[in-house]
Amino acid sequence: MRLSRYFLPIIKETPSEAAIASHRLMLRAGMIRQAQAGIYSWLPMGFKVLRRLENIVHEEQIRAGHHPMLMPTLQSADLWRESGRYEAYGEEMLRITDRHGRDMLYGPTNEELITDIFKNAVGSYKDLPMTLYHIQWKFRDEVRPRFGVMRGREFFMKDGYNFDIDEDAARHAYNRHMVSYIRTYERMGLKAIPMRADSGPIGGDNTHEFLVLADTGESEVFYDSNILDLHLGDREVDYDNWDGVKAICDEWTTPYARTDETHDAAIWADVPADRQQVSRAIEVGQIFYFGTKYSDALGALVDDGKGARKAVHMGSHGIGVSRLIGAIIEAFHDDKGIIWPEAVTPFHAGIVNLKQGDTDTDATCDQLYQGLIKAGLDPLYDDRDERAGGKFATMDLIGLPWRITVGPRGLKNGVVELTSRKTGESEEMSPQAAIARITEIYAQV
Ligand code: 5CA
């Protein structure tokens, strides 16, 4: 993309309404604009990052054997009356009436709708196990929407639902989700710790939240520092191997890690004092096993192959996709701006032309731009007629991991400068070498 043709409305001043870094930087970098309290428009660069995260979530869910689909944002109130949650959900639910006087709602989550779809299509144990998910906008009329996309009213969420024949099979589905989530967050460059949590209005007694440590997080968490040493990395995972998947979950859930709602002082006391950590954190996902709560209420039964009809065992599993952008920026920024991890960056590299209109710098920038595109990458070329200082400030603010600077002085020696946003270190090399280096870096992401 050429910056002169792009829509990147950067704000130089610090927006006064933004209390935390990620909110400030998303506004300043032209990623989002507030439409109403807790409701945002996603401008092109913000939307690009949202899509990158969405893709990672899809890849890891599909790898775990879960099926992507799409349910509507508007739901009928009748289904929620059947489950008893229409009244119970309270003021967080946005209720709407259509022209025929029918009660509808903007979905805050989808347990009822998916259970209804499932029960009308599946009647036999032979169709199980089954996990369906979608990534869709949700609405919760939060009393205090704040911190930008972190606590929105409208937000983008992945929600998945497993249907299993009995508790053991459903626990495997729970474990499968835990492992696929650990991998998803790791791929985004984040350490998200599964912590025993409280189930709230979703229900059930077995639930973990995934938390990213950050001073600005809304949750208070207690954990054994040993858990920070765990990495899934490239480990082979066979999602059909119940014991193998459980072993990974055991590894991640053995060290103490709880949110304040489930914190237990007696068990905490057994963690060696030098490993006890108390911190703030951002909740970026939650998994639930709730047994037959919704299948009983909505009549989702299957024949069990032995002549009986049984309610299916279910769980639901969410990832806060839009919130994750805030969490990633909280984890990766400095006083100049965002520092994107390579896996989620909106553009792979920025090209800065220090003398726009100069035959040599223009030609080299074009060569770099075309070369990177040919290598399958997505560069952002700052081809505006602006001063160098302004161009550098823009690149630092939007935080692309790599910057190639092209100026007349370097070109006299045939070199451009490749700079890492993370370390600030620069290296001079030929334009061809810069293309090769960046291509090599992204081949490993
Ligand atoms: N039905 C279950 C699992 S699909 C569910 O709704 N779980 S949840 O309530 O925990 O939401 C899933 C994730 O969505 C949360 O972990 C959080 O990361 C994100 N989320 C929840 N509320 C908001 C909000 N107001 N703004 C942004 N993200 C949110």
Tab-separated table of C-alpha atoms and ligand atoms in Angstrom:
chain	number	residue	atom	x	y	z
A	1	MET	CA	0.000	0.000	0.000
A	2	ARG	CA	1.172	3.506	-0.817
A	3	LEU	CA	0.558	5.768	2.158
A	4	SER	CA	-0.426	8.676	-0.116
A	5	ARG	CA	-3.447	6.633	-1.232
A	6	TYR	CA	-4.296	5.013	2.099
A	7	PHE	CA	-6.763	6.087	4.770
A	8	LEU	CA	-4.633	6.420	7.878
A	9	PRO	CA	-5.967	9.383	9.858
A	10	ILE	CA	-3.218	9.867	12.420
A	11	ILE	CA	-3.757	12.070	15.460
A	12	LYS	CA	-0.715	13.965	16.747
A	13	GLU	CA	-2.146	15.033	20.101
A	14	THR	CA	-2.935	12.621	22.918
A	15	PRO	CA	-6.703	12.021	22.934
A	16	SER	CA	-8.024	13.133	26.325
A	17	GLU	CA	-10.744	10.475	26.512
A	18	ALA	CA	-8.243	7.600	26.478
A	19	ALA	CA	-6.981	6.439	29.863
A	20	ILE	CA	-4.701	3.574	28.798
A	21	ALA	CA	-1.934	3.191	26.217
A	22	SER	CA	-3.718	0.781	23.867
A	23	HIS	CA	-6.784	3.004	23.591
A	24	ARG	CA	-4.640	6.110	23.021
A	25	LEU	CA	-2.480	4.386	20.428
A	26	MET	CA	-5.379	2.819	18.522
A	27	LEU	CA	-6.973	6.250	18.200
A	28	ARG	CA	-3.719	8.023	17.371
A	29	ALA	CA	-2.636	5.402	14.819
A	30	GLY	CA	-5.935	5.764	12.982
A	31	MET	CA	-7.108	2.209	13.722
A	32	ILE	CA	-10.492	2.953	15.283
A	33	ARG	CA	-12.924	5.789	15.824
A	34	GLN	CA	-15.611	5.864	18.473
A	35	ALA	CA	-19.125	5.817	17.002
A	36	GLN	CA	-20.936	5.806	20.356
A	37	ALA	CA	-19.876	4.881	23.895
A	38	GLY	CA	-18.318	1.410	23.646
A	39	ILE	CA	-19.028	1.140	19.912
A	40	TYR	CA	-16.251	1.609	17.367
A	41	SER	CA	-15.730	1.890	13.642
A	42	TRP	CA	-12.738	-0.097	12.483
A	43	LEU	CA	-10.690	1.972	10.062
A	44	PRO	CA	-8.618	0.174	7.406
A	45	MET	CA	-5.496	-0.461	9.487
A	46	GLY	CA	-7.420	-1.540	12.593
A	47	PHE	CA	-9.591	-3.781	10.454
A	48	LYS	CA	-6.489	-5.391	8.963
A	49	VAL	CA	-5.191	-6.376	12.395
A	50	LEU	CA	-8.634	-7.641	13.379
A	51	ARG	CA	-8.625	-9.880	10.285
A	52	ARG	CA	-5.118	-11.153	11.085
A	53	LEU	CA	-6.237	-12.195	14.565
A	54	GLU	CA	-9.426	-13.711	13.207
A	55	ASN	CA	-7.387	-15.823	10.771
A	56	ILE	CA	-5.129	-17.159	13.506
A	57	VAL	CA	-8.181	-18.077	15.585
A	58	HIS	CA	-9.744	-19.882	12.592
A	59	GLU	CA	-6.552	-21.786	11.795
A	60	GLU	CA	-6.143	-23.069	15.330
A	61	GLN	CA	-9.828	-23.958	15.750
A	62	ILE	CA	-9.906	-25.855	12.475
A	63	ARG	CA	-6.687	-27.616	13.466
A	64	ALA	CA	-8.439	-28.777	16.658
A	65	GLY	CA	-11.273	-30.266	14.560
A	66	HIS	CA	-13.876	-27.546	15.197
A	67	HIS	CA	-16.210	-26.379	12.427
A	68	PRO	CA	-16.533	-22.703	11.489
A	69	MET	CA	-20.001	-21.325	10.741
A	70	LEU	CA	-21.838	-18.026	11.151
A	71	MET	CA	-24.912	-17.220	13.213
A	72	PRO	CA	-26.775	-13.893	13.081
A	73	THR	CA	-26.294	-11.034	15.534
A	74	LEU	CA	-30.059	-10.685	16.102
A	75	GLN	CA	-31.794	-13.499	17.937
A	76	SER	CA	-35.355	-14.339	18.875
A	77	ALA	CA	-36.288	-13.750	22.530
A	78	ASP	CA	-38.334	-16.988	22.544
A	79	LEU	CA	-35.297	-19.265	22.690
A	80	TRP	CA	-33.905	-17.279	25.597
A	81	ARG	CA	-37.236	-17.558	27.405
A	82	GLU	CA	-36.966	-21.352	27.051
A	83	SER	CA	-33.543	-21.399	28.699
A	84	GLY	CA	-34.682	-18.951	31.363
A	85	ARG	CA	-31.975	-16.443	30.500
A	86	TYR	CA	-34.169	-13.771	28.861
A	87	GLU	CA	-35.051	-12.311	32.264
A	88	ALA	CA	-31.922	-13.512	34.072
A	89	TYR	CA	-29.460	-11.742	31.748
A	90	GLY	CA	-30.684	-8.376	32.974
A	91	GLU	CA	-29.807	-4.945	31.674
A	92	GLU	CA	-26.703	-6.032	29.789
A	93	MET	CA	-28.962	-7.482	27.088
A	94	LEU	CA	-29.980	-5.115	24.304
A	95	ARG	CA	-33.640	-5.833	23.594
A	96	ILE	CA	-35.302	-4.870	20.324
A	97	THR	CA	-38.867	-5.188	19.001
A	98	ASP	CA	-39.528	-5.660	15.294
A	99	ARG	CA	-42.462	-4.149	13.318
A	100	HIS	CA	-44.639	-7.174	14.143
A	101	GLY	CA	-44.120	-6.641	17.838
A	102	ARG	CA	-41.818	-9.670	18.164
A	103	ASP	CA	-39.162	-9.475	20.851
A	104	MET	CA	-35.615	-9.845	19.647
A	105	LEU	CA	-32.200	-9.236	21.111
A	106	TYR	CA	-28.696	-8.473	19.905
A	107	GLY	CA	-26.824	-11.640	20.911
A	108	PRO	CA	-24.447	-11.329	23.870
A	109	THR	CA	-23.519	-15.020	23.304
A	110	ASN	CA	-25.077	-17.965	21.444
A	111	GLU	CA	-25.699	-21.016	23.642
A	112	GLU	CA	-29.460	-21.008	22.953
A	113	LEU	CA	-29.304	-20.526	19.195
A	114	ILE	CA	-26.616	-23.140	18.588
A	115	THR	CA	-28.378	-25.676	20.830
A	116	ASP	CA	-31.566	-25.126	18.862
A	117	ILE	CA	-29.741	-25.634	15.544
A	118	PHE	CA	-28.084	-28.758	16.896
A	119	LYS	CA	-31.215	-30.381	18.295
A	120	ASN	CA	-33.137	-29.910	15.049
A	121	ALA	CA	-30.405	-31.585	13.006
A	122	VAL	CA	-28.797	-34.214	15.197
A	123	GLY	CA	-30.569	-37.096	16.923
A	124	SER	CA	-27.973	-39.793	17.307
A	125	TYR	CA	-24.826	-40.438	19.310
A	126	LYS	CA	-23.254	-41.407	15.964
A	127	ASP	CA	-23.079	-37.711	15.016
A	128	LEU	CA	-21.041	-36.905	18.120
A	129	PRO	CA	-18.634	-35.481	19.093
A	130	MET	CA	-19.374	-32.168	17.405
A	131	THR	CA	-17.914	-28.708	17.998
A	132	LEU	CA	-19.241	-25.705	16.098
A	133	TYR	CA	-18.005	-22.142	16.398
A	134	HIS	CA	-18.301	-18.738	14.840
A	135	ILE	CA	-16.591	-15.359	15.052
A	136	GLN	CA	-19.268	-12.717	15.194
A	137	TRP	CA	-20.096	-9.334	16.720
A	138	LYS	CA	-21.708	-9.431	20.141
A	139	PHE	CA	-23.455	-6.765	22.159
A	140	ARG	CA	-23.453	-6.379	25.930
A	141	ASP	CA	-24.783	-3.147	27.319
A	142	GLU	CA	-21.937	-2.722	29.792
A	143	VAL	CA	-22.601	-0.099	32.479
A	144	ARG	CA	-19.129	1.299	32.101
A	145	PRO	CA	-17.708	0.697	28.651
A	146	ARG	CA	-14.095	1.849	28.830
A	147	PHE	CA	-10.534	1.463	27.648
A	148	GLY	CA	-11.572	1.464	23.984
A	149	VAL	CA	-11.975	-2.008	22.488
A	150	MET	CA	-10.991	-3.553	25.807
A	151	ARG	CA	-14.442	-3.232	27.348
A	152	GLY	CA	-16.758	-2.362	24.511
A	153	ARG	CA	-20.493	-2.705	24.221
A	154	GLU	CA	-20.194	-4.081	20.708
A	155	PHE	CA	-17.228	-6.439	20.398
A	156	PHE	CA	-15.930	-9.215	18.157
A	157	MET	CA	-15.856	-12.630	19.778
A	158	LYS	CA	-15.123	-16.184	18.807
A	159	ASP	CA	-17.590	-18.497	20.511
A	160	GLY	CA	-17.534	-22.258	20.156
A	161	TYR	CA	-19.883	-24.926	21.467
A	162	ASN	CA	-19.180	-28.617	21.969
A	163	PHE	CA	-21.821	-31.360	21.961
A	164	ASP	CA	-20.768	-34.668	23.484
A	165	ILE	CA	-22.341	-37.936	24.565
A	166	ASP	CA	-21.210	-37.829	28.190
A	167	GLU	CA	-19.149	-35.944	30.723
A	168	ASP	CA	-15.847	-37.654	29.844
A	169	ALA	CA	-16.155	-36.749	26.170
A	170	ALA	CA	-17.152	-33.183	27.057
A	171	ARG	CA	-14.144	-32.858	29.379
A	172	HIS	CA	-11.945	-33.866	26.485
A	173	ALA	CA	-13.587	-31.119	24.408
A	174	TYR	CA	-12.818	-28.678	27.253
A	175	ASN	CA	-9.194	-29.800	27.302
A	176	ARG	CA	-8.965	-29.578	23.529
A	177	HIS	CA	-10.120	-25.990	23.720
A	178	MET	CA	-7.608	-25.185	26.434
A	179	VAL	CA	-4.716	-26.449	24.331
A	180	SER	CA	-5.932	-24.782	21.125
A	181	TYR	CA	-6.286	-21.491	23.024
A	182	ILE	CA	-2.783	-21.688	24.494
A	183	ARG	CA	-1.469	-22.171	20.956
A	184	THR	CA	-3.635	-19.355	19.554
A	185	TYR	CA	-2.350	-16.787	22.053
A	186	GLU	CA	1.255	-17.947	21.697
A	187	ARG	CA	1.006	-17.448	17.939
A	188	MET	CA	-0.083	-13.863	18.568
A	189	GLY	CA	3.070	-13.345	20.609
A	190	LEU	CA	1.172	-13.343	23.923
A	191	LYS	CA	1.508	-15.292	27.120
A	192	ALA	CA	-2.073	-15.959	28.254
A	193	ILE	CA	-2.296	-17.969	31.464
A	194	PRO	CA	-5.278	-20.278	32.029
A	195	MET	CA	-6.660	-19.494	35.485
A	196	ARG	CA	-9.436	-21.110	37.460
A	197	ALA	CA	-12.333	-18.656	37.346
A	198	ASP	CA	-15.994	-17.993	38.061
A	199	SER	CA	-18.662	-18.928	35.496
A	200	GLY	CA	-21.075	-15.959	35.865
A	201	PRO	CA	-24.242	-15.962	33.721
A	202	ILE	CA	-22.981	-18.732	31.373
A	203	GLY	CA	-23.230	-21.323	34.153
A	204	GLY	CA	-21.439	-24.546	35.092
A	205	ASP	CA	-18.778	-25.128	37.701
A	206	ASN	CA	-15.728	-25.813	35.603
A	207	THR	CA	-14.248	-22.808	33.878
A	208	HIS	CA	-10.893	-21.231	33.111
A	209	GLU	CA	-10.175	-17.708	31.994
A	210	PHE	CA	-7.085	-16.876	29.932
A	211	LEU	CA	-5.258	-13.851	31.279
A	212	VAL	CA	-2.539	-11.650	29.848
A	213	LEU	CA	-0.552	-9.898	32.567
A	214	ALA	CA	-0.767	-6.090	32.275
A	215	ASP	CA	-0.787	-3.261	34.821
A	216	THR	CA	-3.874	-1.818	33.150
A	217	GLY	CA	-5.852	-5.095	33.280
A	218	GLU	CA	-9.251	-5.133	34.958
A	219	SER	CA	-8.744	-8.468	36.753
A	220	GLU	CA	-6.666	-9.172	39.836
A	221	VAL	CA	-4.823	-12.484	39.598
A	222	PHE	CA	-2.711	-14.709	41.835
A	223	TYR	CA	-0.216	-17.125	40.304
A	224	ASP	CA	2.840	-19.258	40.840
A	225	SER	CA	5.669	-17.722	38.781
A	226	ASN	CA	6.640	-21.236	37.576
A	227	ILE	CA	3.757	-21.047	35.110
A	228	LEU	CA	5.602	-18.346	33.153
A	229	ASP	CA	8.199	-20.937	32.091
A	230	LEU	CA	5.676	-23.040	30.158
A	231	HIS	CA	5.658	-22.879	26.338
A	232	LEU	CA	3.727	-24.996	23.887
A	233	GLY	CA	5.874	-23.828	20.971
A	234	ASP	CA	5.887	-26.160	17.986
A	235	ARG	CA	4.992	-29.222	20.007
A	236	GLU	CA	2.990	-31.750	17.964
A	237	VAL	CA	-0.532	-32.028	19.343
A	238	ASP	CA	-2.851	-34.887	18.379
A	239	TYR	CA	-6.249	-33.462	19.291
A	240	ASP	CA	-7.842	-36.929	19.142
A	241	ASN	CA	-5.526	-38.269	21.810
A	242	TRP	CA	-7.464	-37.723	25.054
A	243	ASP	CA	-4.545	-38.545	27.352
A	244	GLY	CA	-2.049	-36.489	25.380
A	245	VAL	CA	-4.276	-33.407	25.398
A	246	LYS	CA	-5.062	-33.863	29.085
A	247	ALA	CA	-1.354	-34.137	29.896
A	248	ILE	CA	-0.763	-30.686	28.374
A	249	CYS	CA	-3.691	-29.242	30.357
A	250	ASP	CA	-2.352	-30.824	33.550
A	251	GLU	CA	0.998	-29.177	32.922
A	252	TRP	CA	-0.652	-25.745	32.567
A	253	THR	CA	-3.137	-26.109	35.416
A	254	THR	CA	-0.872	-27.608	38.077
A	255	PRO	CA	0.901	-24.372	39.108
A	256	TYR	CA	-1.445	-22.150	41.143
A	257	ALA	CA	-3.199	-19.580	38.931
A	258	ARG	CA	-6.546	-18.046	39.912
A	259	THR	CA	-8.540	-14.878	39.490
A	260	ASP	CA	-9.639	-13.025	42.626
A	261	GLU	CA	-13.110	-14.637	42.386
A	262	THR	CA	-11.727	-18.118	43.033
A	263	HIS	CA	-8.568	-17.237	44.955
A	264	ASP	CA	-8.115	-19.564	47.940
A	265	ALA	CA	-5.810	-18.324	50.684
A	266	ALA	CA	-5.296	-21.805	52.154
A	267	ILE	CA	-3.984	-23.328	48.898
A	268	TRP	CA	-2.060	-20.150	48.091
A	269	ALA	CA	-0.154	-20.518	51.335
A	270	ASP	CA	1.408	-23.723	49.967
A	271	VAL	CA	3.042	-21.848	47.056
A	272	PRO	CA	6.644	-20.939	48.052
A	273	ALA	CA	6.672	-17.247	48.970
A	274	ASP	CA	9.314	-16.311	46.387
A	275	ARG	CA	7.057	-17.671	43.621
A	276	GLN	CA	3.814	-15.993	44.760
A	277	GLN	CA	2.849	-13.306	42.254
A	278	VAL	CA	-0.103	-10.934	42.468
A	279	SER	CA	-0.804	-8.864	39.396
A	280	ARG	CA	-3.348	-7.148	37.176
A	281	ALA	CA	-4.342	-8.938	33.989
A	282	ILE	CA	-6.581	-8.763	30.905
A	283	GLU	CA	-9.062	-11.572	30.291
A	284	VAL	CA	-8.744	-12.571	26.629
A	285	GLY	CA	-10.764	-15.787	26.663
A	286	GLN	CA	-12.799	-18.174	28.765
A	287	ILE	CA	-13.792	-21.826	28.464
A	288	PHE	CA	-16.748	-23.481	30.218
A	289	TYR	CA	-18.060	-26.978	30.808
A	290	PHE	CA	-21.687	-26.782	31.933
A	291	GLY	CA	-22.995	-30.306	31.346
A	292	THR	CA	-26.662	-30.487	30.352
A	293	LYS	CA	-27.801	-27.001	31.466
A	294	TYR	CA	-28.873	-25.878	27.976
A	295	SER	CA	-29.601	-29.289	26.438
A	296	ASP	CA	-32.045	-30.046	29.294
A	297	ALA	CA	-33.742	-26.659	28.968
A	298	LEU	CA	-34.027	-26.780	25.187
A	299	GLY	CA	-34.501	-30.529	24.767
A	300	ALA	CA	-31.275	-31.348	22.903
A	301	LEU	CA	-31.374	-35.137	23.201
A	302	VAL	CA	-29.679	-37.915	21.262
A	303	ASP	CA	-30.293	-41.656	21.277
A	304	ASP	CA	-27.334	-43.228	23.051
A	305	GLY	CA	-27.259	-46.457	20.996
A	306	LYS	CA	-28.641	-48.421	23.929
A	307	GLY	CA	-32.268	-47.484	23.507
A	308	ALA	CA	-32.310	-44.372	25.700
A	309	ARG	CA	-32.528	-40.650	24.821
A	310	LYS	CA	-29.965	-38.562	26.650
A	311	ALA	CA	-29.341	-34.840	26.979
A	312	VAL	CA	-25.995	-33.970	25.372
A	313	HIS	CA	-23.122	-32.613	27.465
A	314	MET	CA	-21.987	-29.195	26.416
A	315	GLY	CA	-19.485	-26.449	26.982
A	316	SER	CA	-18.858	-23.065	25.434
A	317	HIS	CA	-15.569	-21.400	24.703
A	318	GLY	CA	-14.897	-17.753	23.934
A	319	ILE	CA	-12.023	-15.615	22.692
A	320	GLY	CA	-12.262	-11.828	22.826
A	321	VAL	CA	-10.875	-11.136	19.357
A	322	SER	CA	-11.326	-7.343	19.369
A	323	ARG	CA	-10.152	-7.091	23.008
A	324	LEU	CA	-6.999	-8.997	22.028
A	325	ILE	CA	-5.822	-6.061	19.927
A	326	GLY	CA	-5.900	-3.909	23.053
A	327	ALA	CA	-4.105	-6.624	25.024
A	328	ILE	CA	-1.390	-6.995	22.382
A	329	ILE	CA	-0.772	-3.238	22.329
A	330	GLU	CA	-0.690	-3.094	26.140
A	331	ALA	CA	1.997	-5.792	26.002
A	332	PHE	CA	3.957	-4.317	23.092
A	333	HIS	CA	4.430	-0.560	22.958
A	334	ASP	CA	6.822	2.193	24.034
A	335	ASP	CA	6.477	5.950	24.383
A	336	LYS	CA	6.692	6.410	20.604
A	337	GLY	CA	3.945	3.988	19.686
A	338	ILE	CA	2.943	0.416	18.974
A	339	ILE	CA	5.467	-2.412	18.436
A	340	TRP	CA	3.569	-5.140	16.553
A	341	PRO	CA	4.597	-8.783	16.871
A	342	GLU	CA	5.357	-10.057	13.351
A	343	ALA	CA	2.433	-12.511	13.429
A	344	VAL	CA	-0.238	-9.812	13.671
A	345	THR	CA	1.300	-6.688	12.158
A	346	PRO	CA	-0.972	-4.834	9.717
A	347	PHE	CA	1.893	-4.427	7.217
A	348	HIS	CA	5.058	-6.503	7.158
A	349	ALA	CA	7.444	-3.597	6.602
A	350	GLY	CA	7.417	0.132	6.086
A	351	ILE	CA	9.428	1.868	3.358
A	352	VAL	CA	10.457	5.442	4.078
A	353	ASN	CA	11.557	7.597	1.161
A	354	LEU	CA	13.682	10.424	2.612
A	355	LYS	CA	13.600	12.485	-0.584
A	356	GLN	CA	10.344	12.048	-2.406
A	357	GLY	CA	10.649	13.166	-6.019
A	358	ASP	CA	14.343	12.277	-6.295
A	359	THR	CA	14.856	9.940	-9.268
A	360	ASP	CA	17.138	7.522	-7.403
A	361	THR	CA	15.282	7.272	-4.098
A	362	ASP	CA	11.931	6.977	-5.894
A	363	ALA	CA	13.267	4.182	-8.131
A	364	THR	CA	14.783	2.252	-5.221
A	365	CYS	CA	11.610	2.593	-3.138
A	366	ASP	CA	9.580	1.269	-6.075
A	367	GLN	CA	11.999	-1.607	-6.465
A	368	LEU	CA	11.693	-2.464	-2.743
A	369	TYR	CA	7.920	-2.095	-2.826
A	370	GLN	CA	7.468	-4.352	-5.854
A	371	GLY	CA	10.067	-6.823	-4.604
A	372	LEU	CA	8.359	-7.270	-1.244
A	373	ILE	CA	4.964	-7.717	-2.917
A	374	LYS	CA	6.454	-10.309	-5.270
A	375	ALA	CA	7.801	-12.140	-2.220
A	376	GLY	CA	4.208	-12.430	-0.969
A	377	LEU	CA	4.533	-9.650	1.625
A	378	ASP	CA	2.433	-6.614	2.356
A	379	PRO	CA	4.574	-3.423	2.588
A	380	LEU	CA	3.487	0.118	3.441
A	381	TYR	CA	5.398	2.684	1.389
A	382	ASP	CA	5.464	6.210	2.816
A	383	ASP	CA	5.570	8.065	-0.501
A	384	ARG	CA	4.181	11.322	0.882
A	385	ASP	CA	5.982	14.584	0.347
A	386	GLU	CA	6.771	15.032	4.042
A	387	ARG	CA	9.803	15.743	6.184
A	388	ALA	CA	11.869	12.778	7.356
A	389	GLY	CA	11.045	13.467	11.006
A	390	GLY	CA	7.316	13.254	10.324
A	391	LYS	CA	7.713	10.024	8.361
A	392	PHE	CA	9.757	8.394	11.128
A	393	ALA	CA	7.256	9.486	13.781
A	394	THR	CA	4.425	7.955	11.753
A	395	MET	CA	6.285	4.649	11.337
A	396	ASP	CA	7.148	4.533	15.049
A	397	LEU	CA	3.538	5.268	15.990
A	398	ILE	CA	1.992	2.586	13.775
A	399	GLY	CA	4.697	0.162	14.894
A	400	LEU	CA	5.521	-1.998	11.862
A	401	PRO	CA	8.244	-4.456	12.951
A	402	TRP	CA	10.650	-3.483	10.124
A	403	ARG	CA	11.435	-0.195	8.426
A	404	ILE	CA	13.534	0.291	5.315
A	405	THR	CA	14.863	3.825	4.979
A	406	VAL	CA	15.951	5.022	1.568
A	407	GLY	CA	17.986	8.229	1.286
A	408	PRO	CA	20.313	9.789	-1.318
A	409	ARG	CA	23.370	9.488	0.905
A	410	GLY	CA	23.054	5.707	1.364
A	411	LEU	CA	22.195	5.153	-2.260
A	412	LYS	CA	25.544	6.666	-3.277
A	413	ASN	CA	27.038	3.526	-1.686
A	414	GLY	CA	24.234	1.298	-2.960
A	415	VAL	CA	22.702	0.747	0.477
A	416	VAL	CA	19.438	1.277	2.324
A	417	GLU	CA	18.899	1.001	6.073
A	418	LEU	CA	16.901	-1.791	7.721
A	419	THR	CA	15.669	-0.901	11.222
A	420	SER	CA	13.975	-3.080	13.823
A	421	ARG	CA	11.114	-1.296	15.602
A	422	LYS	CA	11.641	-3.480	18.667
A	423	THR	CA	15.363	-2.937	19.256
A	424	GLY	CA	15.833	0.281	17.292
A	425	GLU	CA	18.947	-1.280	15.730
A	426	SER	CA	19.757	-0.464	12.112
A	427	GLU	CA	21.851	-2.206	9.516
A	428	GLU	CA	22.909	-1.034	6.074
A	429	MET	CA	22.528	-3.397	3.130
A	430	SER	CA	21.621	-3.492	-0.539
A	431	PRO	CA	17.911	-3.240	-1.424
A	432	GLN	CA	17.993	-6.877	-2.608
A	433	ALA	CA	19.484	-8.005	0.688
A	434	ALA	CA	16.789	-6.089	2.600
A	435	ILE	CA	14.049	-7.858	0.646
A	436	ALA	CA	15.721	-11.223	1.225
A	437	ARG	CA	16.132	-10.570	4.968
A	438	ILE	CA	12.498	-9.552	5.485
A	439	THR	CA	11.255	-12.481	3.408
A	440	GLU	CA	13.341	-14.847	5.526
A	441	ILE	CA	12.042	-13.355	8.782
A	442	TYR	CA	8.387	-13.780	7.793
A	443	ALA	CA	8.950	-17.302	6.445
A	444	GLN	CA	9.554	-18.253	10.082
A	445	VAL	CA	6.466	-16.578	11.541
B	1	5CA	N1	-20.476	-18.042	25.842
B	1	5CA	C1	-19.233	-17.893	26.542
B	1	5CA	C2	-18.121	-18.550	25.836
B	1	5CA	S1	-18.295	-18.477	24.143
B	1	5CA	C3	-18.930	-16.416	26.768
B	1	5CA	O1	-19.667	-15.560	26.352
B	1	5CA	N2	-17.836	-16.157	27.449
B	1	5CA	S2	-17.331	-14.741	27.975
B	1	5CA	O2	-18.423	-14.007	28.515
B	1	5CA	O3	-16.268	-14.995	28.848
B	1	5CA	O4	-16.807	-13.926	26.743
B	1	5CA	C4	-15.702	-14.423	26.008
B	1	5CA	C5	-14.602	-13.406	25.862
B	1	5CA	O5	-15.109	-12.247	25.215
B	1	5CA	C6	-14.058	-12.860	27.181
B	1	5CA	O6	-13.057	-13.715	27.699
B	1	5CA	C7	-13.482	-11.521	26.762
B	1	5CA	O7	-12.164	-11.686	26.254
B	1	5CA	C8	-14.395	-11.104	25.638
B	1	5CA	N3	-15.335	-10.062	26.116
B	1	5CA	C9	-16.355	-10.210	26.984
B	1	5CA	N4	-16.966	-9.038	27.214
B	1	5CA	C10	-16.329	-8.115	26.443
B	1	5CA	C11	-16.494	-6.706	26.222
B	1	5CA	N5	-17.453	-6.028	26.821
B	1	5CA	N6	-15.644	-6.086	25.369
B	1	5CA	C12	-14.671	-6.776	24.732
B	1	5CA	N7	-14.473	-8.100	24.897
B	1	5CA	C13	-15.285	-8.763	25.741
